[in-house]
Amino acid sequence: MLTILFDGVAYGMLLFVLACGLAVTLGLMNFVNLAHGAFAMGGGYLTVVLMNRLGVPFLLCLPAAFLLTAAVGVVLERTLYVRLYGKTHLDQVLFTIGLVFMAIAAIDYFMGAQQQLITLPAFLRGQLEILGGSIGIYRLFIIAICGALVVVLQLGLSRTRFGSRLRAAVDQPDVARGLGIDVNRLFAATFALGSGLAGLGGALGVDVLGLDPTFPLKFMIYFLVVVTVGGTTSLIGPFVASLVLGLGDVAGKYFVPEFGAFMIYTMMVAILIVRPQGLFARGSR
Amino acid sequence: MTPILATDRLSRSFGGLRAVNEVTFSLAPGARQALIGPNGAGKTTFVNILTGVIAPSFGSIRLAGEDITRLSRHQRVRRGMVRTFQVNQLFPDLTPLESVLLAIFERDGKAANLRRPAWREEAAAEEAAAILARLKLADVMDLPTAEIAYGKRRQLEIAVALACRPKLLLLDEPAAGVPDGERQDIMAAIAALPRDVAVLLIEHDMDLVFRFAERIAVLVGGTLLVEDVPERVAADPRVREAYLGESLDGRAA
Amino acid sequence: MTRVETGAPPAAAPASAAALLRERARWSLFDLLFWAAALAAFFVFPLRLPLLTEIAILGLFALSIDLLLGYAGIVSLGHAAFFGAGAYAAGILAQHGWGEPISGLAAAGLVAAALGFATSFLVLRGSDLTRLMVTLGVAMMVLEAANKAAWLTGGADGLNGVVMDPVFGVFEFDLFGHTAYWYALAVLFLCFLAIRRIVNAPFGLVLRGIQGNALRMSAVGAPVNRHLVAVYTLAAGFAGIAGGLLAQTTQFVSLDVLNFQRSAEGLLVLIIGGSGVLYGGLVGAVAFKLMQEWLSNITTQYWQFWLGAALVLLVLFARGGLLGLARRFLRRRPARSERGGAA
């Protein structure tokens, strides 16, 4: 029981780190980035290559995954995404699906279609026995890192200048522009942050979620659920949604394995029937 | 005679703020009434409650005697309460002809027809053309709406509403944003509205209000201040007081 | 198309209004050429009939998406659910001994339409984004269900043992795909006629109205949700017929009919051809399949990359699709008047 709870929380937190960038791009730029998972995949493969081919230690791979995907994100944002901001959601959807297909085929070409494995450093392997349940040390590590990230993000958003500008731009883009906030630079920085977090999540997730070229498609629905159920107006919404989703998915797979993936779909449908605007919608939007 | 519209202590608060406060109000069939008030007086909220965009916190609305407080937006339209919008709400890719026709089809319950070609509905097409001609839109009726001039689009707002065959027409600042040269057309269109349609005009432009309205209601701070004939409203000291600050500000800006 | 934009007499005679509408609904030379070419293809490419049949099926699938997306403006990431439901319905019927093709196809359409109707209530809710998630989620749910219900669908092994009776009891499905092509083309044509009728009927105006401005639709008294349920159900039904055709002509159904790639492919085909135009899906299907053939000859495995690249480029540079490009070319680029679109 404790194990499930623990795995679910770890899984949920990982989902949050993977998906929160999407929530921000959506809330800030009203941009539906279905290719968000491709950034996560990028971070994952980067880790695989760094560790398995170049022998870089795992702990160094994590910041590298963050920085490199953030850099790729900023380049793509400035060159491609920026052209799509004014367009319809349909155009954005088609465009980013196109990017997903390109990323999948490219990874397939360079890395092959098989599952990628990494060997975690010894101190992150193994189990801890607590209160009669066994807990994976790596799960604990994920919870610690993601938990710290959540705190940092929340504080960053509520306490720093960047954060207050970001919130202003999300709530009232026109007013923010009028106040002389450089919304374009804010967009680029946020996009970089979001992609970087996805990359970091991808790197952390290699051992837990698995990694193969179909990753962006497999997790697209999870990201969408987190964002639609959690909303984009705060970080708390997606965070709670991620935890619920993570716990539900893990518990579902454990208790009713024959239903497999149905668990999250059922949850999604149920939530939407009760709260069509998401769990944390504010007013009517 | 049953009033066409009757509200009873209609109220709506947002948080602690009473945007509309116990407005009791009625309109006779064929009335020519204006609803005025300074900015933030609750006019928009009032119209949104009437048309079903937001629900009242308290009170009721009757249309021709029938309680419509809980009906959805399109059901109110079906029963004869039709509105135009302050900011154009048109179909950019349809032509004016198609837009008006669409309203006629919905009105006549023919919109769900999957089989009969639209052009076979000759009576509807003729009616649409007649409405468009009356609003001086005949020459642009076959162009995409997005391509016609702004003033014409304001006219089309009214044409689409008329096609719904209203008993009560809510005109929300029909002349908003129209340059002076084209204002006359809008005024003429409003003056020529069928006499059996009751009209509630929500307007800032006092010139238009006093030319058109036979009665004027003044909303201030969400409360109905006066409801009377124009001369007496104009002479009312409370109205002057409510408007004084605003109109001075408005001129200065 | 060739309206004179200025100098028209101000008070057009009322009788001309119906004529103006009729003008748009006329058959044109293009219609004749397109279907003549489809017939001629049988004689010109007798060895490529399976490919031509695939094009017809894909065209019908894209046409069903066009009804939803091009006309009503609903973005769906899960239209494959209905294609797949139709495919399995037709396949399972035939596998269990009901091999009569036409009634099987009708059943495919009905099953898919029923699924569409049932799920439409979820799709009505919320914003664009919620719709993306719900349509994608429903499709994945159906895929998962088909995967788990292996006793019925064959699961990952696919549905084998689909045996079809002759069409009208006369035309056997032959090895060369002769019957299959005629059958698929005839079904495509009939569905095309039906959809053409729908979009030329008042309901077609309703769909374009909803896409243009749903708020105003409710302000003219339109029950927008009911209309949306209707179009979603219809589009699902036509997709089901397309799926049924695939099952019947290939006599096999695999889980592929339900996957995300199929939904995305349908969208891509429509975007290549041009959405909101009846021929968009059909022209797109031809272009897409030819491109696929050509690319997979060069790079057998990685043609998905080029598929993605095509999407990206189309969105950036040719949003109207091939038909949009053709129209612009034919008009010789008149000065584009987009004044005050948002004002």
XYZ file of N, CA, C and O in Angstrom, chain A residues 26 32 34 80 83-84 87-91 93-95 97-99 101-106 108-109 217-218 220-221 224-225 227-229 257-262 265-266 268-269 272-274 276-277, chain C residues 69 75 77 122 125-134 136-138 140-142 144-146 148 260-261 264-265 267-268 271 275 301-313 315-317 319:
392
model
N 0.913 27.371 -22.608
C -0.499 27.488 -22.961
C -1.127 28.703 -22.281
O -1.825 29.498 -22.905
N -0.906 25.885 -28.137
C -1.048 24.449 -27.884
C 0.173 23.737 -28.467
O 0.273 23.548 -29.662
N 1.751 20.557 -28.848
C 1.683 19.098 -28.714
C 3.068 18.474 -28.819
O 3.249 17.298 -28.523
N 10.720 29.211 -35.188
C 9.498 28.602 -35.725
C 8.245 28.981 -34.946
O 7.285 29.478 -35.499
N 6.226 32.230 -35.225
C 5.369 32.485 -36.384
C 3.946 31.990 -36.178
O 3.053 32.286 -36.950
N 3.751 31.168 -35.162
C 2.458 30.512 -34.984
C 1.601 31.165 -33.905
O 0.460 30.767 -33.702
N -1.776 32.467 -34.850
C -2.649 31.604 -35.654
C -3.640 30.832 -34.797
O -3.611 30.881 -33.575
N -4.498 30.097 -35.482
C -5.547 29.373 -34.761
C -4.961 28.158 -34.041
O -3.866 27.702 -34.350
N -5.744 27.655 -33.092
C -5.314 26.444 -32.398
C -5.115 25.293 -33.372
O -4.217 24.486 -33.211
N -5.944 25.234 -34.393
C -5.809 24.152 -35.369
C -4.435 24.199 -36.021
O -3.749 23.182 -36.123
N -4.032 25.387 -36.463
C -2.718 25.509 -37.088
C -1.621 25.081 -36.131
O -0.678 24.392 -36.515
N -1.879 23.034 -33.626
C -1.955 21.585 -33.441
C -1.283 20.862 -34.594
O -0.437 19.975 -34.407
N -1.632 21.246 -35.817
C -1.071 20.573 -36.986
C 0.441 20.747 -37.022
O 1.194 19.809 -37.262
N 0.848 21.971 -36.787
C 2.271 22.289 -36.836
C 3.050 21.458 -35.827
O 4.073 20.840 -36.151
N 2.100 18.683 -34.303
C 2.058 17.247 -34.626
C 3.124 16.947 -35.671
O 3.825 15.936 -35.605
N 3.259 17.855 -36.636
C 4.305 17.692 -37.648
C 5.672 17.581 -36.999
O 6.464 16.698 -37.322
N 5.933 18.464 -36.035
C 7.225 18.420 -35.334
C 7.402 17.090 -34.609
O 8.492 16.502 -34.606
N 6.138 14.164 -35.383
C 6.468 13.102 -36.340
C 7.918 13.200 -36.783
O 8.621 12.196 -36.919
N 8.373 14.412 -37.014
C 9.770 14.591 -37.442
C 10.711 14.121 -36.349
O 11.700 13.419 -36.621
N 10.398 14.483 -35.099
C 11.271 14.095 -33.996
C 11.301 12.579 -33.842
O 12.371 11.977 -33.662
N 10.140 11.948 -33.959
C 10.071 10.498 -33.802
C 10.917 9.808 -34.868
O 11.735 8.929 -34.579
N 10.718 10.249 -36.121
C 11.452 9.599 -37.206
C 12.948 9.851 -37.068
O 13.764 8.953 -37.316
N 13.300 11.060 -36.657
C 14.726 11.383 -36.538
C 15.382 10.531 -35.450
O 16.466 9.970 -35.644
N 14.320 7.691 -34.354
C 14.316 6.324 -34.861
C 15.525 6.099 -35.760
O 16.221 5.084 -35.686
N 15.800 7.080 -36.605
C 16.902 6.982 -37.561
C 18.252 6.921 -36.852
O 19.090 6.089 -37.148
N 4.250 10.696 -28.312
C 2.853 10.350 -28.566
C 2.235 9.663 -27.362
O 1.110 9.931 -26.981
N 3.036 8.743 -26.762
C 2.516 7.967 -25.643
C 2.098 8.876 -24.491
O 1.107 8.633 -23.820
N 1.506 12.212 -24.722
C 0.762 13.414 -25.111
C -0.548 13.524 -24.332
O -0.894 14.578 -23.801
N -1.246 12.396 -24.228
C -2.542 12.426 -23.544
C -2.367 12.777 -22.067
O -3.151 13.529 -21.510
N -1.870 16.475 -21.801
C -3.119 17.194 -22.050
C -4.056 17.089 -20.852
O -4.722 18.052 -20.483
N -4.093 15.893 -20.256
C -4.967 15.719 -19.096
C -4.510 16.633 -17.970
O -5.311 17.352 -17.363
N -2.946 19.387 -18.088
C -3.191 20.796 -18.367
C -4.679 21.125 -18.384
O -5.112 22.134 -17.829
N -5.482 20.277 -18.999
C -6.910 20.605 -19.060
C -7.564 20.439 -17.697
O -8.405 21.237 -17.308
N -7.187 19.378 -16.984
C -7.802 19.174 -15.677
C -7.281 20.193 -14.674
O -8.033 20.745 -13.883
N -5.198 -4.677 -12.953
C -4.290 -4.667 -14.107
C -5.018 -4.961 -15.414
O -4.606 -4.486 -16.468
N -6.131 -5.701 -15.331
C -6.806 -6.043 -16.593
C -7.408 -4.806 -17.261
O -7.667 -4.793 -18.453
N -7.617 -3.737 -16.481
C -8.138 -2.513 -17.073
C -7.024 -1.617 -17.609
O -7.270 -0.742 -18.408
N -5.819 -1.884 -17.152
C -4.657 -1.172 -17.674
C -4.875 0.321 -17.774
O -5.216 1.001 -16.808
N -4.717 0.807 -18.988
C -4.719 2.247 -19.203
C -6.108 2.870 -19.056
O -6.238 4.079 -19.089
N -7.133 2.041 -18.907
C -8.480 2.595 -18.802
C -8.642 3.535 -17.625
O -9.445 4.447 -17.643
N -8.246 7.156 -18.386
C -9.289 7.673 -19.276
C -10.596 7.826 -18.517
O -11.323 8.800 -18.690
N -10.879 6.819 -17.683
C -12.113 6.897 -16.901
C -12.077 8.111 -15.984
O -13.051 8.853 -15.854
N -10.381 10.799 -16.407
C -10.479 11.995 -17.225
C -11.935 12.297 -17.570
O -12.424 13.414 -17.401
N -12.632 11.269 -18.038
C -14.021 11.456 -18.431
C -14.861 11.868 -17.223
O -15.670 12.798 -17.293
N -14.276 15.427 -16.269
C -14.843 16.363 -17.231
C -16.353 16.447 -17.134
O -16.953 17.478 -17.413
N -16.976 15.322 -16.760
C -18.423 15.357 -16.622
C -18.805 16.240 -15.438
O -19.729 17.045 -15.499
N -18.034 16.098 -14.356
C -18.352 16.880 -13.162
C -17.909 18.334 -13.320
O -18.631 19.262 -12.992
N -16.556 20.462 -16.279
C -16.133 20.571 -17.676
C -15.000 21.574 -17.897
O -14.269 21.467 -18.865
N -14.852 22.540 -17.030
C -13.795 23.530 -17.249
C -12.519 23.174 -16.515
O -11.608 23.989 -16.411
N -14.289 19.417 -39.320
C -13.275 20.453 -39.138
C -13.454 21.597 -40.126
O -13.510 22.764 -39.749
N -11.916 20.707 -33.976
C -10.645 20.017 -34.136
C -10.700 18.705 -33.352
O -10.926 18.702 -32.151
N -8.625 15.081 -32.522
C -7.392 14.296 -32.649
C -7.705 12.804 -32.601
O -6.804 11.992 -32.533
N -19.414 14.502 -24.617
C -18.152 14.878 -23.972
C -17.448 15.971 -24.757
O -16.815 16.855 -24.204
N -18.276 19.780 -24.401
C -17.887 20.527 -23.220
C -16.551 21.217 -23.411
O -15.657 20.692 -24.034
N -16.456 22.384 -22.819
C -15.158 23.017 -22.698
C -14.623 23.635 -23.975
O -15.324 23.809 -24.962
N -13.336 23.932 -23.919
C -12.679 24.727 -24.948
C -12.076 23.828 -26.021
O -12.197 22.619 -25.984
N -11.406 24.458 -26.970
C -10.629 23.743 -27.981
C -9.734 22.696 -27.351
O -9.653 21.559 -27.804
N -9.051 23.120 -26.312
C -8.051 22.270 -25.700
C -8.700 21.042 -25.068
O -8.208 19.917 -25.206
N -9.810 21.270 -24.377
C -10.519 20.136 -23.796
C -10.938 19.178 -24.898
O -10.857 17.967 -24.751
N -11.366 19.741 -26.020
C -11.773 18.894 -27.133
C -10.625 18.045 -27.639
O -10.802 16.866 -27.923
N -9.456 18.653 -27.745
C -8.284 17.896 -28.193
C -8.079 16.701 -27.289
O -7.898 15.567 -27.732
N -8.126 16.984 -25.985
C -7.862 15.932 -25.019
C -8.945 14.863 -25.073
O -8.648 13.670 -25.076
N -10.191 15.295 -25.124
C -11.278 14.319 -25.076
C -11.295 13.458 -26.335
O -11.434 12.239 -26.264
N -8.820 12.790 -28.334
C -7.656 11.902 -28.262
C -7.892 10.792 -27.235
O -7.628 9.614 -27.488
N -8.417 11.169 -26.075
C -8.649 10.203 -25.006
C -9.662 9.136 -25.400
O -9.449 7.948 -25.160
N -10.748 9.574 -26.029
C -11.763 8.598 -26.445
C -11.163 7.613 -27.441
O -11.377 6.394 -27.352
N -8.063 6.708 -27.738
C -7.131 5.789 -27.088
C -7.876 4.761 -26.257
O -7.460 3.610 -26.150
N -8.999 5.186 -25.702
C -9.831 4.259 -24.945
C -10.360 3.159 -25.854
O -10.334 1.974 -25.509
N -10.836 3.562 -27.031
C -11.372 2.572 -27.966
C -10.261 1.627 -28.412
O -10.453 0.410 -28.497
N -7.580 0.847 -26.753
C -7.269 -0.031 -25.627
C -8.340 -1.121 -25.485
O -8.031 -2.288 -25.230
N -9.587 -0.723 -25.676
C -10.683 -1.696 -25.579
C -10.534 -2.776 -26.649
O -10.677 -3.973 -26.373
N -10.229 -2.360 -27.870
C -10.072 -3.336 -28.953
C -8.900 -4.250 -28.672
O -8.926 -5.451 -28.983
N -7.773 -5.116 -25.659
C -8.082 -6.042 -24.560
C -9.126 -7.081 -24.960
O -9.122 -8.200 -24.448
N -3.333 6.702 -33.287
C -3.251 8.157 -33.423
C -2.762 8.565 -34.806
O -3.227 9.540 -35.379
N -1.806 7.771 -35.326
C -1.278 8.116 -36.644
C -2.380 8.202 -37.682
O -2.328 9.010 -38.585
N -4.112 11.512 -37.302
C -3.230 12.590 -37.769
C -3.128 12.563 -39.285
O -3.123 13.606 -39.935
N -3.074 11.343 -39.843
C -2.988 11.201 -41.289
C -4.221 11.817 -41.958
O -4.110 12.530 -42.948
N -6.101 14.201 -40.818
C -5.979 15.656 -40.731
C -5.015 16.171 -41.787
O -5.287 17.138 -42.490
N -3.876 15.480 -41.902
C -2.857 15.918 -42.845
C -3.403 15.899 -44.268
O -3.233 16.851 -45.025
N -5.557 18.790 -44.825
C -4.818 20.050 -44.896
C -4.053 20.155 -46.211
O -3.928 21.229 -46.790
N -9.021 22.421 -46.374
C -10.218 22.115 -45.588
C -11.310 23.124 -45.872
O -11.056 24.225 -46.348
N 11.679 3.416 -44.384
C 11.298 3.370 -42.988
C 10.964 4.735 -42.403
O 10.168 4.851 -41.505
N 11.586 5.752 -42.928
C 11.527 7.035 -42.234
C 10.664 8.058 -42.927
O 10.824 9.255 -42.756
N 9.711 7.562 -43.702
C 8.915 8.528 -44.433
C 8.041 9.351 -43.500
O 7.592 10.418 -43.854
N 7.858 8.875 -42.283
C 7.089 9.638 -41.302
C 7.726 11.021 -41.064
O 7.035 11.982 -40.786
N 9.041 11.066 -41.205
C 9.734 12.345 -41.059
C 9.206 13.336 -42.088
O 8.925 14.491 -41.788
N 9.075 12.865 -43.305
C 8.639 13.763 -44.381
C 7.185 14.124 -44.224
O 6.752 15.219 -44.579
N 6.429 13.195 -43.675
C 5.030 13.488 -43.371
C 4.953 14.669 -42.399
O 4.196 15.627 -42.592
N 5.781 14.586 -41.355
C 5.820 15.686 -40.391
C 6.266 16.978 -41.028
O 5.669 18.040 -40.819
N 7.306 16.870 -41.848
C 7.818 18.071 -42.503
C 6.748 18.687 -43.390
O 6.593 19.913 -43.446
N 5.976 17.824 -44.067
C 4.908 18.335 -44.928
C 3.908 19.139 -44.108
O 3.494 20.240 -44.505
N 3.544 18.611 -42.952
C 2.603 19.331 -42.087
C 3.138 20.701 -41.703
O 2.440 21.716 -41.808
N 4.379 20.694 -41.250
C 4.994 21.951 -40.810
C 4.998 22.976 -41.937
O 4.594 24.129 -41.771
N 5.423 22.533 -43.107
C 5.527 23.461 -44.230
C 4.154 23.951 -44.681
O 3.964 25.128 -44.986
N 1.458 24.301 -42.906
C 0.917 25.281 -41.967
C 1.599 26.632 -42.164
O 0.969 27.684 -42.153
N 2.906 26.589 -42.392
C 3.640 27.846 -42.510
C 3.369 28.554 -43.833
O 3.269 29.775 -43.883
N 3.219 27.791 -44.903
C 3.236 28.451 -46.208
C 2.007 28.249 -47.081
O 1.774 29.021 -47.993
N -1.583 27.368 -46.190
C -2.652 26.961 -45.304
C -3.913 26.535 -46.057
O -4.694 25.736 -45.571
